[in-house]
Each structure stands twice: as structure tokens, then as C-alpha cells.
Short mmCIF file of C-alpha atoms in Angstrom, two decimals:
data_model
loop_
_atom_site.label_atom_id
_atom_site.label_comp_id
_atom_site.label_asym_id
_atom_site.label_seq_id
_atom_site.Cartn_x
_atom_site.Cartn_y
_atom_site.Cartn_z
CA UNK A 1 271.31 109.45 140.15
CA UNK A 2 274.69 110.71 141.98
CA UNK A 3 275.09 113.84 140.08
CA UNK A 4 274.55 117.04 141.32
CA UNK A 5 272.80 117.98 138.07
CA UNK A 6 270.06 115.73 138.83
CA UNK A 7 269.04 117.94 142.14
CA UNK A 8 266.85 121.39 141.89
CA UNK A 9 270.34 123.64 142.58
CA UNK A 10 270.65 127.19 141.18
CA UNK A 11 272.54 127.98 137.84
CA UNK A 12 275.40 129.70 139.85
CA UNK A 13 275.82 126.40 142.31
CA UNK A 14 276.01 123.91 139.63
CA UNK A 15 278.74 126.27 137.82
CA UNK A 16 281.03 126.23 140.94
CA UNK A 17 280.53 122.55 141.44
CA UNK A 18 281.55 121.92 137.84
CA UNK A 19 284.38 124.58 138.05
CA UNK A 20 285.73 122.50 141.21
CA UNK A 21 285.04 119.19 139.63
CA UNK A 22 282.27 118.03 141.81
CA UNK A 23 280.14 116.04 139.93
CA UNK A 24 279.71 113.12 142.20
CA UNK A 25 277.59 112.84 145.22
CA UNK A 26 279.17 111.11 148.00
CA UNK A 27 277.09 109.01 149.53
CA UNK A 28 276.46 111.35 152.66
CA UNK A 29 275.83 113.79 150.18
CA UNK A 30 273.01 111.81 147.72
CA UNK A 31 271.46 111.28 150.95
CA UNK A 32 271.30 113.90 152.47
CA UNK A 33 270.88 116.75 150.24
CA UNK A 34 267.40 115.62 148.80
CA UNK A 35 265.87 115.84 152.06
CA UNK A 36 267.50 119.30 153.40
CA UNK A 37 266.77 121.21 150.08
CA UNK A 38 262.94 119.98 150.85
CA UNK A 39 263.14 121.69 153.64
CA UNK A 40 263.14 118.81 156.05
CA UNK A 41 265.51 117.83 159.56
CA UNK A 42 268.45 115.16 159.69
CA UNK A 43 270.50 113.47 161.53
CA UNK A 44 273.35 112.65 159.33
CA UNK A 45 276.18 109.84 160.60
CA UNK A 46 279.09 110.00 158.64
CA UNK A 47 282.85 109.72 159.98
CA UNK A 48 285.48 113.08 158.71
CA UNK A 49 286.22 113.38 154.91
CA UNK A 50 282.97 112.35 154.11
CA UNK A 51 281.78 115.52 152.03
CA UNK A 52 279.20 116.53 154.65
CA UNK A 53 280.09 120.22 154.70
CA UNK A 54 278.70 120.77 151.39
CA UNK A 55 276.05 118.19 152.23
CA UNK A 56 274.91 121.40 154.45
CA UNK A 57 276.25 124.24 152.63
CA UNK A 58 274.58 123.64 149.46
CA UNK A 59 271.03 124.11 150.52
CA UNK A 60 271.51 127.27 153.46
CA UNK A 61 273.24 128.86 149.99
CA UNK A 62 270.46 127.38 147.64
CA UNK A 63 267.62 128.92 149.65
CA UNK A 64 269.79 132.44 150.69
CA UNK A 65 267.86 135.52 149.56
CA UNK A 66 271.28 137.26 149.39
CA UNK A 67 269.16 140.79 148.95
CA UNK A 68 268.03 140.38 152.80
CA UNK A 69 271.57 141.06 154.32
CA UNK A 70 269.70 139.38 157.96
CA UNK A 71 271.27 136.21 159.19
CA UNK A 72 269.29 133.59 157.50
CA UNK A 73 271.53 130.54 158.96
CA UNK A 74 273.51 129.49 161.77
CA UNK A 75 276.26 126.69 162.29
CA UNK A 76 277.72 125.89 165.31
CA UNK A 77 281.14 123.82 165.72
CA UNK A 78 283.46 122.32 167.83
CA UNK A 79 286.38 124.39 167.79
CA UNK A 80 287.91 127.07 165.54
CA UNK A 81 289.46 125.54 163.46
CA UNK A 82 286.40 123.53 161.75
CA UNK A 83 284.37 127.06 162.15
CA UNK A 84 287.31 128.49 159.80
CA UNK A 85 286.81 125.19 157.16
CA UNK A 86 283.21 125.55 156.91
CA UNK A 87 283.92 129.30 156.39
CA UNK A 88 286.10 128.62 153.77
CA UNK A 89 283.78 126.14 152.28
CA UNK A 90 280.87 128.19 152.28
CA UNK A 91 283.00 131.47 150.85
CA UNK A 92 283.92 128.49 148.01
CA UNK A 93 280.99 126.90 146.87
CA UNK A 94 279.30 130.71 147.54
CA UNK A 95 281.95 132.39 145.41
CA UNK A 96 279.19 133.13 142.47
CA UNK A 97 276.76 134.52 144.74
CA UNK A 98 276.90 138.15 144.14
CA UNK A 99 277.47 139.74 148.03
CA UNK A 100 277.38 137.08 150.03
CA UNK A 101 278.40 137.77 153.34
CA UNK A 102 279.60 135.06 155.61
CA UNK A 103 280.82 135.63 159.18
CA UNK A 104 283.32 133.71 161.39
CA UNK A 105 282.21 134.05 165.19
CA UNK A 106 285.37 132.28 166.92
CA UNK A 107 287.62 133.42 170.15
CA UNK A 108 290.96 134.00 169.48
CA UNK A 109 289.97 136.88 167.01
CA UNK A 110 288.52 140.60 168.16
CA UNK A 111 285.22 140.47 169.04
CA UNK A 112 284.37 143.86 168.06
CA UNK A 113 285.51 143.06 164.46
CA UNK A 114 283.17 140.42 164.68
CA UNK A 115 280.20 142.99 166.03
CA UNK A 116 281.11 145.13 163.56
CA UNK A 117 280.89 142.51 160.66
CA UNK A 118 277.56 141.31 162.28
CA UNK A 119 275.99 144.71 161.90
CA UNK A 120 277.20 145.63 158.44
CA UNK A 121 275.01 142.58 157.45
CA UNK A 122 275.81 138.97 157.09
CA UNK A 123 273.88 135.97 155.86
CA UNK A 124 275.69 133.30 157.69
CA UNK A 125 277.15 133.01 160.77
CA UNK A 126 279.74 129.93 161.49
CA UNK A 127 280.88 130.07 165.13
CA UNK A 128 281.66 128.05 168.47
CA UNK A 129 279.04 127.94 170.85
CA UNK A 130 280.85 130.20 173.45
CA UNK A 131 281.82 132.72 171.12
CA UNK A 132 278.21 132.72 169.59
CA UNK A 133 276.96 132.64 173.35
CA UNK A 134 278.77 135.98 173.80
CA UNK A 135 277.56 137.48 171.23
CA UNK A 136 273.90 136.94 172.38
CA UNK A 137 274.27 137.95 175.73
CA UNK A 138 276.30 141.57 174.41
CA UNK A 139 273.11 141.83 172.28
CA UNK A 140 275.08 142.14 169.44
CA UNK A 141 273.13 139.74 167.11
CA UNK A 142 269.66 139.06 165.27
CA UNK A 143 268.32 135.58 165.51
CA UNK A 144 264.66 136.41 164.56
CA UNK A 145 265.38 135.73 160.68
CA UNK A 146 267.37 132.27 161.37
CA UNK A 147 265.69 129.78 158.94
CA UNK A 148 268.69 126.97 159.28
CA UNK A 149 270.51 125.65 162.34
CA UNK A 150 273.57 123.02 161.86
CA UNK A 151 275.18 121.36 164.56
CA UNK A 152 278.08 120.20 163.07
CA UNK A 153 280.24 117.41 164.84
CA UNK A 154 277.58 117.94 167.89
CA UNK A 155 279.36 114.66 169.64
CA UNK A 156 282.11 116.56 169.89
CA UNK A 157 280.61 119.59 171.32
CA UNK A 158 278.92 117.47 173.94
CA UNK A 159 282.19 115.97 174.72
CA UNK A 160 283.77 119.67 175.08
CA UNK A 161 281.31 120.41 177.50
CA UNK A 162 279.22 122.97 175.23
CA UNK A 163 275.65 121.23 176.40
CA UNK A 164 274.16 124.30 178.57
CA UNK A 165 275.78 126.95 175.63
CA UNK A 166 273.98 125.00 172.85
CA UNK A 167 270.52 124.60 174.38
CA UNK A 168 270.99 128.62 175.88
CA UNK A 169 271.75 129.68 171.68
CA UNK A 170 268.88 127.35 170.78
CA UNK A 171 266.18 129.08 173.06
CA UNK A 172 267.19 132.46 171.28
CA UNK A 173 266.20 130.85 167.69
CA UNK A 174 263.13 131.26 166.17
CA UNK A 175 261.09 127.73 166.55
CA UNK A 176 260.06 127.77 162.91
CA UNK A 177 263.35 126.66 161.57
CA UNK A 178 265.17 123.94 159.46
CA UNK A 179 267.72 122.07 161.94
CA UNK A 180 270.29 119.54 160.42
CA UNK A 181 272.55 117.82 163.09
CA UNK A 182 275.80 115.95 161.95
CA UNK A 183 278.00 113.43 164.30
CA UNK A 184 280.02 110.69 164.15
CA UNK A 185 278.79 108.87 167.00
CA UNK A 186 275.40 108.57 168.54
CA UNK A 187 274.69 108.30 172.10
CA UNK A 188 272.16 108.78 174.89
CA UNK A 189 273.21 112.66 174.85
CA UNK A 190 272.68 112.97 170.79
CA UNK A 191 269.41 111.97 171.13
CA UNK A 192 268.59 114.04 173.78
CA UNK A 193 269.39 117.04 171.85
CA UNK A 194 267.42 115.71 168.28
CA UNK A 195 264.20 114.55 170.69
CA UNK A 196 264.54 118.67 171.98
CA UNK A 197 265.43 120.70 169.04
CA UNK A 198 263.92 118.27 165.86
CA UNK A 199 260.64 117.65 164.48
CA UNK A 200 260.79 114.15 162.64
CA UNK A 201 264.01 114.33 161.62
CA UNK A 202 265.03 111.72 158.84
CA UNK A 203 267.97 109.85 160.06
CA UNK A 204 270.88 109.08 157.78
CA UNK A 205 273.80 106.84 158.82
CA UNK A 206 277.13 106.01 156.24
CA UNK A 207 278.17 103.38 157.06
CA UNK A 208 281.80 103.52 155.38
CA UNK A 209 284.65 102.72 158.24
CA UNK A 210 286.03 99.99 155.59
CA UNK A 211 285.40 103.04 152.69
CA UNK A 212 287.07 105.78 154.63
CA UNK A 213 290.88 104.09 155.14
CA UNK A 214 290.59 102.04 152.06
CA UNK A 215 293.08 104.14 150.60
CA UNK A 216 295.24 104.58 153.47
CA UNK A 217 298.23 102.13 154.48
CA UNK A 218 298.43 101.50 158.48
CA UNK A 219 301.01 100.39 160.16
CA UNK A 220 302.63 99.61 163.53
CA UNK A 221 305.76 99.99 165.07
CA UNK A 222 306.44 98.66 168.86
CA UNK A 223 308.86 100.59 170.88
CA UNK A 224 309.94 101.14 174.53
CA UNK A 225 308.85 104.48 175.80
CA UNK A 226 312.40 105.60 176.37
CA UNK A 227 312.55 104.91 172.20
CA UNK A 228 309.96 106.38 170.94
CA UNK A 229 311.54 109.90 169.69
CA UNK A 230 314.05 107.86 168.20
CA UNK A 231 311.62 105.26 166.66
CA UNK A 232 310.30 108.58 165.36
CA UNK A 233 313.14 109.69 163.70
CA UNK A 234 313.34 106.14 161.88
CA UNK A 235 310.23 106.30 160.87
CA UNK A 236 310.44 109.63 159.02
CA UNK A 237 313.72 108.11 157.24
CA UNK A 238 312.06 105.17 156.20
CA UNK A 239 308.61 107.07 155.29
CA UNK A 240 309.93 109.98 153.44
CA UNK A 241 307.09 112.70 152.65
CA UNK A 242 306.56 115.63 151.13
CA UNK A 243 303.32 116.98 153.93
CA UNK A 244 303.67 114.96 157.32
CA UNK A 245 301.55 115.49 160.69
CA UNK A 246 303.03 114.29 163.98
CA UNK A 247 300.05 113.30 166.43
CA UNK A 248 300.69 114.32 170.48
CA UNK A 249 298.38 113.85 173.06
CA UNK A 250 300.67 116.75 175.35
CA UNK A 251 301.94 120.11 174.06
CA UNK A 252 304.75 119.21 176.34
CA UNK A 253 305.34 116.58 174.19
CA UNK A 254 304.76 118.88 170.86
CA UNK A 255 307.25 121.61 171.90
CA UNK A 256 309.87 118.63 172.75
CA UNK A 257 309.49 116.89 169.23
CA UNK A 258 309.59 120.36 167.34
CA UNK A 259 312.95 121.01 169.02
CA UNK A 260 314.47 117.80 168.57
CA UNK A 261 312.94 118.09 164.73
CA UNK A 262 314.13 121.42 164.48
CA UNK A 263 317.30 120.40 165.35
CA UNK A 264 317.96 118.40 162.41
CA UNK A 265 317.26 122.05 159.81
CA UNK A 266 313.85 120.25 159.07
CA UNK A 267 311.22 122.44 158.20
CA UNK A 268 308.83 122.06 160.79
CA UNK A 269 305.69 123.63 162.61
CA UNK A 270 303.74 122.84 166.13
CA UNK A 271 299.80 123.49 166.65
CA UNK A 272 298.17 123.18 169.93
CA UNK A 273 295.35 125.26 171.96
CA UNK A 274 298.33 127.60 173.40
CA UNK A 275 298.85 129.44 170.38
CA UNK A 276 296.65 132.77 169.37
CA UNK A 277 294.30 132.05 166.19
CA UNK A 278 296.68 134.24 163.92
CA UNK A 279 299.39 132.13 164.90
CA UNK A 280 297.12 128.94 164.01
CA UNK A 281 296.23 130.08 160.50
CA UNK A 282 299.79 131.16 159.93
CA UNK A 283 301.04 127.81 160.42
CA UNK A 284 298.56 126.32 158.99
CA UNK A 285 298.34 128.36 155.75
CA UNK A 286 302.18 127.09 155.31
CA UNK A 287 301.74 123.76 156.09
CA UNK A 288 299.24 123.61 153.45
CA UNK A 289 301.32 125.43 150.52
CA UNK A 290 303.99 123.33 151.35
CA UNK A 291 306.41 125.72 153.43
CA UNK A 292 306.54 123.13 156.09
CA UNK A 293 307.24 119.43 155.84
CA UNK A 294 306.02 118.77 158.85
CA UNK A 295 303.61 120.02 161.17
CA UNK A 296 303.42 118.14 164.85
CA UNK A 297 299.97 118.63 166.67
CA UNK A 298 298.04 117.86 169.56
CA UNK A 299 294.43 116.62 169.16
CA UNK A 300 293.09 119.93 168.46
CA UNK A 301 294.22 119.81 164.51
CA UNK A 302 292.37 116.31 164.45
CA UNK A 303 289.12 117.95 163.49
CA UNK A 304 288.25 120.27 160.92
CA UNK A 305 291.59 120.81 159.28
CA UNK A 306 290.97 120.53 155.37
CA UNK A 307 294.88 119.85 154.21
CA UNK A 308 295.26 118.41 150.65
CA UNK A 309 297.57 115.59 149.98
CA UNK A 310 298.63 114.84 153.67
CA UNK A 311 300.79 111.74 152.72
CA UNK A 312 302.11 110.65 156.32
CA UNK A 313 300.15 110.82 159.55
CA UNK A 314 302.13 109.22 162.95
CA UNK A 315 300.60 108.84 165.89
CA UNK A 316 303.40 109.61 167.93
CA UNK A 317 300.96 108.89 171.37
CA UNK A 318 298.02 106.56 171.21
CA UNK A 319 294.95 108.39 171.20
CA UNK A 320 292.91 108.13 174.58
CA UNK A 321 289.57 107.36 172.23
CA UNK A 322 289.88 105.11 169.71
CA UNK A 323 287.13 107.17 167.53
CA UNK A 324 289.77 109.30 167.80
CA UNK A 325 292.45 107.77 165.30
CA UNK A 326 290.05 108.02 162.83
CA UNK A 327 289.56 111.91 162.64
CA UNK A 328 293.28 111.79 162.60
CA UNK A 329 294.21 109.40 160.13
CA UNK A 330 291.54 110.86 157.82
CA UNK A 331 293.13 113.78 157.02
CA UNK A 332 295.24 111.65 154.47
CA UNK A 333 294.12 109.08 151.87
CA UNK A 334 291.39 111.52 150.70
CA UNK A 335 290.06 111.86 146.95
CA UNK A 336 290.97 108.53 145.63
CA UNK A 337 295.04 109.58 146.72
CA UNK A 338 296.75 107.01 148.54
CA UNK A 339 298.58 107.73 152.18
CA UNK A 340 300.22 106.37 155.55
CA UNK A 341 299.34 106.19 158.91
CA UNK A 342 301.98 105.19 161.60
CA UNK A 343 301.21 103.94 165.06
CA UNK A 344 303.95 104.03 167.42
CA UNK A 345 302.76 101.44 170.43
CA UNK A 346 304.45 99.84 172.82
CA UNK A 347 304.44 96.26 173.41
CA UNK A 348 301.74 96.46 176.65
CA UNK A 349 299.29 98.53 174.13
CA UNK A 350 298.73 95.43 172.33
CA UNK A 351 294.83 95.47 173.24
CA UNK A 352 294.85 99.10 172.67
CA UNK A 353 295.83 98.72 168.69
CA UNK A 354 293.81 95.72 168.76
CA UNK A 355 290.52 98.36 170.09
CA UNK A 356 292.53 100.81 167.10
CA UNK A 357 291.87 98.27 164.63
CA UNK A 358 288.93 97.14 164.87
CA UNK A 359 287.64 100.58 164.49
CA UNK A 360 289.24 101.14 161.34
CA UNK A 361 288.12 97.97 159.90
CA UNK A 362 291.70 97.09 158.83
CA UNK A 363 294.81 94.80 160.21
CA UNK A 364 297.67 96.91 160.53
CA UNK A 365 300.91 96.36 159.00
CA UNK A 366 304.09 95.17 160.96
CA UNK A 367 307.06 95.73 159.16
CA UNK A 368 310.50 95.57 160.09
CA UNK A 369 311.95 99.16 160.67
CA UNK A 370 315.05 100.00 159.21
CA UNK A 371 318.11 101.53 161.39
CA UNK A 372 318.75 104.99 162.29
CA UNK A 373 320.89 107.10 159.39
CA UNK A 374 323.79 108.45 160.92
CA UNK A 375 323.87 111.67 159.20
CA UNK A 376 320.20 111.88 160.64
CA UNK A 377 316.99 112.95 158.31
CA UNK A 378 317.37 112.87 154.99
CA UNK A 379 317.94 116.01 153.00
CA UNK A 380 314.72 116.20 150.76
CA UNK A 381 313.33 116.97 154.41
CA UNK A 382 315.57 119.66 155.20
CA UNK A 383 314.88 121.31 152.21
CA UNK A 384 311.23 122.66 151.55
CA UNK A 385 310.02 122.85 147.95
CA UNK A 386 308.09 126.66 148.92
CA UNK A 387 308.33 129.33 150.64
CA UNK A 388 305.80 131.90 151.62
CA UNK A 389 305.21 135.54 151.38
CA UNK A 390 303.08 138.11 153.70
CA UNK A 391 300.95 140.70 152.49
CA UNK A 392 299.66 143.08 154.81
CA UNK A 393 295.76 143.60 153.03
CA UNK A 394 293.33 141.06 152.63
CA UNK A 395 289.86 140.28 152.37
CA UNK A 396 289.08 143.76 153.90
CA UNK A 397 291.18 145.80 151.62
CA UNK A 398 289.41 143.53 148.47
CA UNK A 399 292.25 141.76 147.64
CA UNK A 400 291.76 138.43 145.29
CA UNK A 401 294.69 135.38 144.53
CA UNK A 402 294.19 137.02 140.64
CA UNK A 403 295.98 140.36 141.72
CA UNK A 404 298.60 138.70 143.57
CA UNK A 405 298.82 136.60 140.69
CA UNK A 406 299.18 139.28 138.06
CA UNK A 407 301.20 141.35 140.53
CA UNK A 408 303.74 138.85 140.47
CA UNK A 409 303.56 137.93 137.03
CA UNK A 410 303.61 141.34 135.31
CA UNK A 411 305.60 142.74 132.64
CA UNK A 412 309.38 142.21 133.74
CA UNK A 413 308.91 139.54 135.78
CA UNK A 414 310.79 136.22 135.56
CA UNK A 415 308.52 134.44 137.42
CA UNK A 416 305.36 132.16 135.83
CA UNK A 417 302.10 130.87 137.24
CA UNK A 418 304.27 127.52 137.68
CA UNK A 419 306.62 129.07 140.18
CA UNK A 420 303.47 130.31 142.27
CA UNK A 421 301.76 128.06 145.01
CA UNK A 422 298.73 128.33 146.85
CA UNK A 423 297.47 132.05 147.55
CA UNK A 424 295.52 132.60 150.43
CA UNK A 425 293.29 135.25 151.35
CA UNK A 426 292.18 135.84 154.88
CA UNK A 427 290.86 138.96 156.59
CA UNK A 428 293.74 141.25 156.66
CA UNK A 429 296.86 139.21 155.61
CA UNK A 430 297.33 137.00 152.26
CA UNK A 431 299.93 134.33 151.96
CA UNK A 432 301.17 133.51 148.85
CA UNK A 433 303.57 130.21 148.14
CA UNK A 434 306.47 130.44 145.69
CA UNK A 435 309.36 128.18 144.43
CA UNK A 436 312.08 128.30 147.08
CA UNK A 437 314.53 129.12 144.28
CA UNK A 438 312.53 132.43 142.94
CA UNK A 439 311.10 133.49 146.61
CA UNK A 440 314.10 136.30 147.04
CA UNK A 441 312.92 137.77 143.72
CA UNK A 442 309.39 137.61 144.31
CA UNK A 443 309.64 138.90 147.38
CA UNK A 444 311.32 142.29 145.96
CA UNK A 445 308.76 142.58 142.95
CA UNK A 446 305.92 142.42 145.06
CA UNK A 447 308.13 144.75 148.06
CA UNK A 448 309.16 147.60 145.11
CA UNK A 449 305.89 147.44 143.03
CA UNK A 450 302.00 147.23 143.81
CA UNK A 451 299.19 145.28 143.87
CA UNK A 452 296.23 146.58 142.18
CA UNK A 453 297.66 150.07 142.31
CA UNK A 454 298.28 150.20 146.26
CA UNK A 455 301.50 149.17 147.94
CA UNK A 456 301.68 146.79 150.73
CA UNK A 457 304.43 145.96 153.59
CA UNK A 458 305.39 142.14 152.20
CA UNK A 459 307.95 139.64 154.31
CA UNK A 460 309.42 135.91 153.89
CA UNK A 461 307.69 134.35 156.40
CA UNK A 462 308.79 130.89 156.23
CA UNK A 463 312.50 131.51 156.61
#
């Protein structure tokens, strides 16, 4: 009884599900939708990857009376880029809702765009707690129709110091509400805030530490600190990938890494709190399509970063929690796909990898590493498989990945769906990936022609 089909979900829900191939339940999932679609509190436990996005989503969009344009649901994250996910997510699973309006209430982006969106009508609001906070206080948003709170990854938000924001947000919401509360971990402060905000909340923990890395091949390299960026660069010739992610625990030690990278004509990206949030989902938009090889992070891409066949995570520093290396190796090995995570340790961390695995229920791997290649990374790396164009319209201007599409593929054209990556869509910009070898061409159909009838300024933004 795993199916979706088996659960009370409208026509239009079960169509996208099937569309996207989700016929399954994972197991946070077949336990925690039954209870949320009767109406009823959780406390779900489940570690990152584990599905529970839709676990939520499904029944605030089940329940939606999409004719009421009043925000009927509220979820609060961590940081912006897991707000963005869930966005995405909900605009995904939503997609055959006719009007659905879902807003993203996140810094780093105008907050008068966000105003503006909020009065125009929205069902759903996704946001951080300060952000959301701000919003309240400007009087520039209407709680009384909330029927649905999430606090999604609410550890985290504890641990980010967002405790007096959340119970401030909480006191504007109408009592008579549905609150579901997701974390991986459970302390004193967890139960604080289910005891305050919950009324007999069922309490669902998935167990799957073993589950979650089962896919995923972990190993360890030891090093002296004055050899680790050149352990690094080993590593990446003996683990050749086609989507890589560089952990940091310093954007002092990002910036460093991208330069020596950089250095070596590898296609390569940084993401840490510095940069603005257009800057953030330009990177990560050609990460994703394949534009970059390799992106190199600090923790803040750990969370909420939905990246499809990550095949190489190193964690270039030890993470200071070891709950940590989980969110990070997680993003790879997901679906059933295989992947590898690299620890780079020196020899005194021995208790620390010890404390790493244990937590991932695995022993790592300690392999012999190869030497360094004199003519330095290998070329597949220095050559990336897509590039991407800008489009200056988006969302806003009603653009859809279909009139790219057919834009690019119209009469004359030399190029076919196969030559065209991922298209993205965001507020005002879309990204679209194409074959390295046809991006010129592309880039001067789509720069001397238009896209359903209008013309828009288009660059090569992964050059």
C-alpha cells in the first residue's frame, strides 16, 4: 500500500505524480501523508533526500481552494536556498493547478517585489523566518486565513538562532491550524517548540542512516595540512566526474580553491553566504545543467540544494558537526544512482572520521591514492559538455521551457531537442543549457529571432 494511488489525492495530483514517475511512497512519505491529509500534526524525523518535501506539499496543495487567492499555508526554512527548493517543488507538483500562486519570501531579493506579489494574491508563502518576520511587522501580510504551518528543517533554524523570530510569526497565526514540523535531530529545544505550537501531534521517525548512503561509496584520504590542496588535486584525477561539489568550512578557503581550480581552465563555480541571491541561482542554475564541473561551497549549499546526479562530493575540511556530513554527502547517491564521497583527514582526525562513521553507518574506504599528473587535471574536466544562455524575461513576462524550446528549434534551425539541456525559468531571467558545440549558433537564433513573438536581450553566460 506504497502507491500514491491508494491515498484520497485529486485527479490533477495523481497526473503530475505519474507524469514525474512518482509512484512509490518513500517511507517518510507512506507515513506521513495519511495522517497530514486527515488533517492531523507531525513530527516527522527523516535525514535530507528523504522525499519529505512532497510529504508536505501534497496535502497544503490537496486541500488549496485555489479560487480564494488568501494565503492558506505557510512554510518556514532555514535559509534561502531550501525556501527556493520547496518553491520549486511546490510550483512542480502544483503545475496542474489552474492559478496557483506561490510566493518566495527570502532576503537577498527586493522586498517590495515580494509585497507586491503578496498583495496580488498568493496561496503559499515559503520564506525564512527573518524575511517572513519583516514582512509582519511592515504589515504587509494576511495570516488570518493560514490553515497549514511547516517548519521545515526546524533543528536547523534553532541552531541559526531563529527561536524568538519563529515563536514572534507563530503568535500572528491563527490557533486553529494544521502544523507539521520536520527535523533531523530531536532535542530538548524541538520539543519545546512541538509541546508550544502542537496539539497531539503523531510522531514519525525514519530510521534509514544505513538506507540513505547505501548507494554512496565513502572514502578517506589522510594528508598533512600543508597537502591538502594538492591531495585535492589527486583526488579529482583519480575520481574523474562529470558534476563535483568541493565542501569548505571558510570562504577564505572557497575563493583559494576556485583560484587554484581555475587555474588549471577547469570549469568551476564558488557558493558561500557573500554572494547576492541572483548570483546564487546563477551559479547554481549552471551547476545543475552541467555548465560547471565543479562547484566548491561552504556549508551553506549543504541544505536544500536539489542537484540531480551529483557523482563526487569531497569534503575538503571536516565538518565541525558530524550530522553535518550527512546533509552533504546526501546530495549524491540519490534515486537508486550510485556516487562518491571523499574525506580528506589528517592523521590526528582519526577519532573525528571514526565520530563521521559511525553516523553514516558505514566503514570508509582507504585506498591508496595515485600520484599527481604532471600535465595537471585531466582534460574531460577542462572541457564542459554545456553551456548556458540568458534570457532577459521570465516567469513575469509568462515565459515557459516549451517556447524556449520551440524558439530554438523552429523552422531553419539546426539544432534538436537533443542538443538542448535543462531550461530554467525563474522570475525575470531563464537559463537555458545547450551542447557546447551548437551554443554560438543558438545563441544568434534566439539573439536575431523571438520568443513567442517578443524579442529578448540573450548572452553566453558560462563562457
Amino acid at each position: 500500500m506504497t502507491n500514491f494511488s491508494t491515498l484520497d489525492f485529486a485527479p490533477e495530483l495523481l497526473a503530475v505524480l505519474s507524469e514525474l514517475g512518482y509512484n512509490e511512497m518513500t517511507p517518510i512519505q507512506a507515513q506521513a501523508l495519511p495522517p497530514l491529509l486527515a488533517g492531523s500534526d507531525i513530527i516527522g524525523q527523516s535525514k535530507t533526500g528523504s522525499g519529505k518535501t512532497a510529504a508536505f506539499t501534497l496535502p497544503i496543495l490537496n486541500k488549496l481552494d485555489v479560487e480564494n487567492r488568501q494565503l492558506q499555508a505557510m512554510i518556514l526554512c532555514p535559509t534561502r536556498e531550501l525556501a527556493a527548493q520547496v518553491t520549486s517543488e511546490i510550483r512542480k507538483l502544483g503545475r496542474k493547478i489552474e492559478g496557483l500562486k506561490v510566493v518566495a519570501l527570502t532576503g537577498g531579493q527586493p522586498g517590495r517585489e515580494q509585497a507586491e506579489a503578496l498583495s496580488n494574491g498568493a496561496h503559499i508563502a515559503v520564506g525564512t523566518p527573518g524575511r517572513v518576520l519583516d514582512h509582519i511587522d511592515r504589515a504587509r501580510i494576511e495570516l488570518s486565513n493560514i490553515q497549514t504551518l511547516v517548519l521545515d528543517e526546524a533543528d536547523k533554524m534553532l541552531e541559526m538562532g531563529f527561536a524568538e523570530e519563529l515563536k514572534a510569526i507563530i503568535k500572528e497565526l491563527p490557533q486553529k491550524r494544521q502544523t507539521a514540523l520536520f527535523s533531523a535531530t530531536f532535542q530538548e529545544s524541538i520539543l519545546d517548540l512541538t509541546r508550544r505550537y502542537q496539539k497531539n501531534p503523531q510522531h514519525i521517525t525514519i530510521e534509514e542512516g544505513t538506507e540513505a548512503t547505501a548507494q554512496i561509496q565513502q572514502v578517506v584520504y589522510e594528508c598533512a595540512a600543508d597537502e591538502k590542496a594538492n591531495t585535492l588535486m589527486r583526488i579529482l584525477q583519480q575520481h574523474p566526474a562529470n558534476s563535483t561539489i568541493i565542501f569548505c568550512n571558510t570562504k577564505i578557503a572557497v575563493n583559494e580553491l576556485l583560484e587554484k581550480i581555475s587555474e588549471q581552465d577547469v570549469s568551476c563555480a564558488s557558493l558561500h553566504g557573500d554572494l547576492e541571491q541572483r548570483e546564487r541561482d546563477r551559479v547554481m542554475t549552471l551547476f545543475r545543467n552541467g555548465s560547471y564541473r565543479i562547484l566548491i561551497a561552504t556549508d551553506v549549499a549543504a541544505r536544500g540544494l536539489d542537484i540531480e546526479n551529483l557523482e563526487l562530493v569531497v569534503n575538503y575540511d571536516l565538518p565541525a558537526q558530524a550530522e553535518t556530513y550527512l546533509h552533504r554527502i546526501g546530495r549524491t547517491g540519490r534515486a537508486g544512482k550510485s556516487g562518491t564521497a571523499v574525506v580528506i583527514a589528517d592523521k590526528r582526525d582519526a577519532l573525528k572520521v571514526m565520530e563521521l562513521e559511525k553516523i553514516a553507518s558505514a566503514k570508509f574506504e582507504k585506498p591508496s591514492l595515485g600520484f599527481k599528473n604532471q600535465f595537471g587535471l585531466s582534460k574531460s574536466l577542462r572541457t564542459s559538455v554545456m553551456q548556458t544562455l540568458s534570457i532577459s524575461g521570465g516567469r513575469k513576462d509568462k515565459l515557459r521551457p516549451g517556447d524556449i524550446l520551440g524558439a530554438l528549434t523552429s523552422e531553419g534551425s539546426k539544432l534538436t531537442a537533443g542538443d538542448i539541456g535543462k531550461i530554467e525559468i525563474q522570475d525575470k531571467y531563464s537559463y537555458v543549457a545547450i551542447s557546447s558545440q551548437y551554443a554560438k549558433s543558438a545563441f544568434e537564433k534566439l539573439r536575431d529571432g523571438k520568443i513567442k513573438g517578443r524579442k529578448f536581450q540573450i548572452k553566453i553566460v558560462s563562457e
